[in-house]
PDB file of C-alpha atoms in Angstrom:
ATOM      1  CA  MET R   1       2.834 -64.488 -36.247  1.00  0.00           C
ATOM      2  CA  ARG R   2       1.744 -61.327 -34.152  1.00  0.00           C
ATOM      3  CA  ALA R   3      -2.347 -62.076 -34.671  1.00  0.00           C
ATOM      4  CA  SER R   4      -2.682 -60.385 -31.585  1.00  0.00           C
ATOM      5  CA  LYS R   5      -0.664 -57.416 -32.265  1.00  0.00           C
ATOM      6  CA  SER R   6      -2.256 -57.230 -35.903  1.00  0.00           C
ATOM      7  CA  GLU R   7      -5.721 -57.420 -34.457  1.00  0.00           C
ATOM      8  CA  GLY R   8      -5.266 -54.655 -31.666  1.00  0.00           C
ATOM      9  CA  LEU R   9      -3.349 -52.453 -34.475  1.00  0.00           C
ATOM     10  CA  GLN R  10      -6.357 -53.049 -36.952  1.00  0.00           C
ATOM     11  CA  ALA R  11      -8.967 -52.288 -34.256  1.00  0.00           C
ATOM     12  CA  TYR R  12      -7.489 -49.282 -33.162  1.00  0.00           C
ATOM     13  CA  GLY R  13      -6.943 -47.896 -36.691  1.00  0.00           C
ATOM     14  CA  PHE R  14     -10.229 -48.637 -37.986  1.00  0.00           C
ATOM     15  CA  GLU R  15     -11.881 -46.908 -34.788  1.00  0.00           C
ATOM     16  CA  SER R  16      -9.466 -44.348 -35.208  1.00  0.00           C
ATOM     17  CA  CYS R  17      -9.734 -43.811 -38.703  1.00  0.00           C
ATOM     18  CA  PRO R  18     -13.130 -44.652 -39.913  1.00  0.00           C
ATOM     19  CA  ARG R  19     -12.378 -43.084 -43.420  1.00  0.00           C
ATOM     20  CA  SER R  20     -11.704 -45.516 -46.105  1.00  0.00           C
ATOM     21  CA  GLU R  21      -8.340 -43.919 -46.789  1.00  0.00           C
ATOM     22  CA  CYS R  22      -7.211 -44.880 -43.510  1.00  0.00           C
ATOM     23  CA  ARG R  23      -8.794 -48.002 -43.415  1.00  0.00           C
ATOM     24  CA  LEU R  24      -7.221 -48.682 -47.232  1.00  0.00           C
ATOM     25  CA  GLY R  25      -3.529 -47.644 -45.455  1.00  0.00           C
ATOM     26  CA  PHE R  26      -3.806 -49.888 -42.505  1.00  0.00           C
ATOM     27  CA  LEU R  27      -5.079 -52.944 -45.198  1.00  0.00           C
ATOM     28  CA  THR R  28      -2.116 -52.414 -47.112  1.00  0.00           C
ATOM     29  CA  GLN R  29       0.632 -52.117 -44.320  1.00  0.00           C
ATOM     30  CA  LYS R  30      -1.056 -55.510 -43.063  1.00  0.00           C
ATOM     31  CA  ASN R  31      -0.590 -57.105 -46.459  1.00  0.00           C
ATOM     32  CA  GLU R  32       3.358 -55.744 -46.571  1.00  0.00           C
TER      33      GLU R  32
END
């Protein structure tokens, strides 16, 4: 389990892309 990496990517993604589309993309990647 890479919770740390996932969290880091999530935080970076959310901050880098505050848009709904970007957020959805990151959520989808995490689910994959």
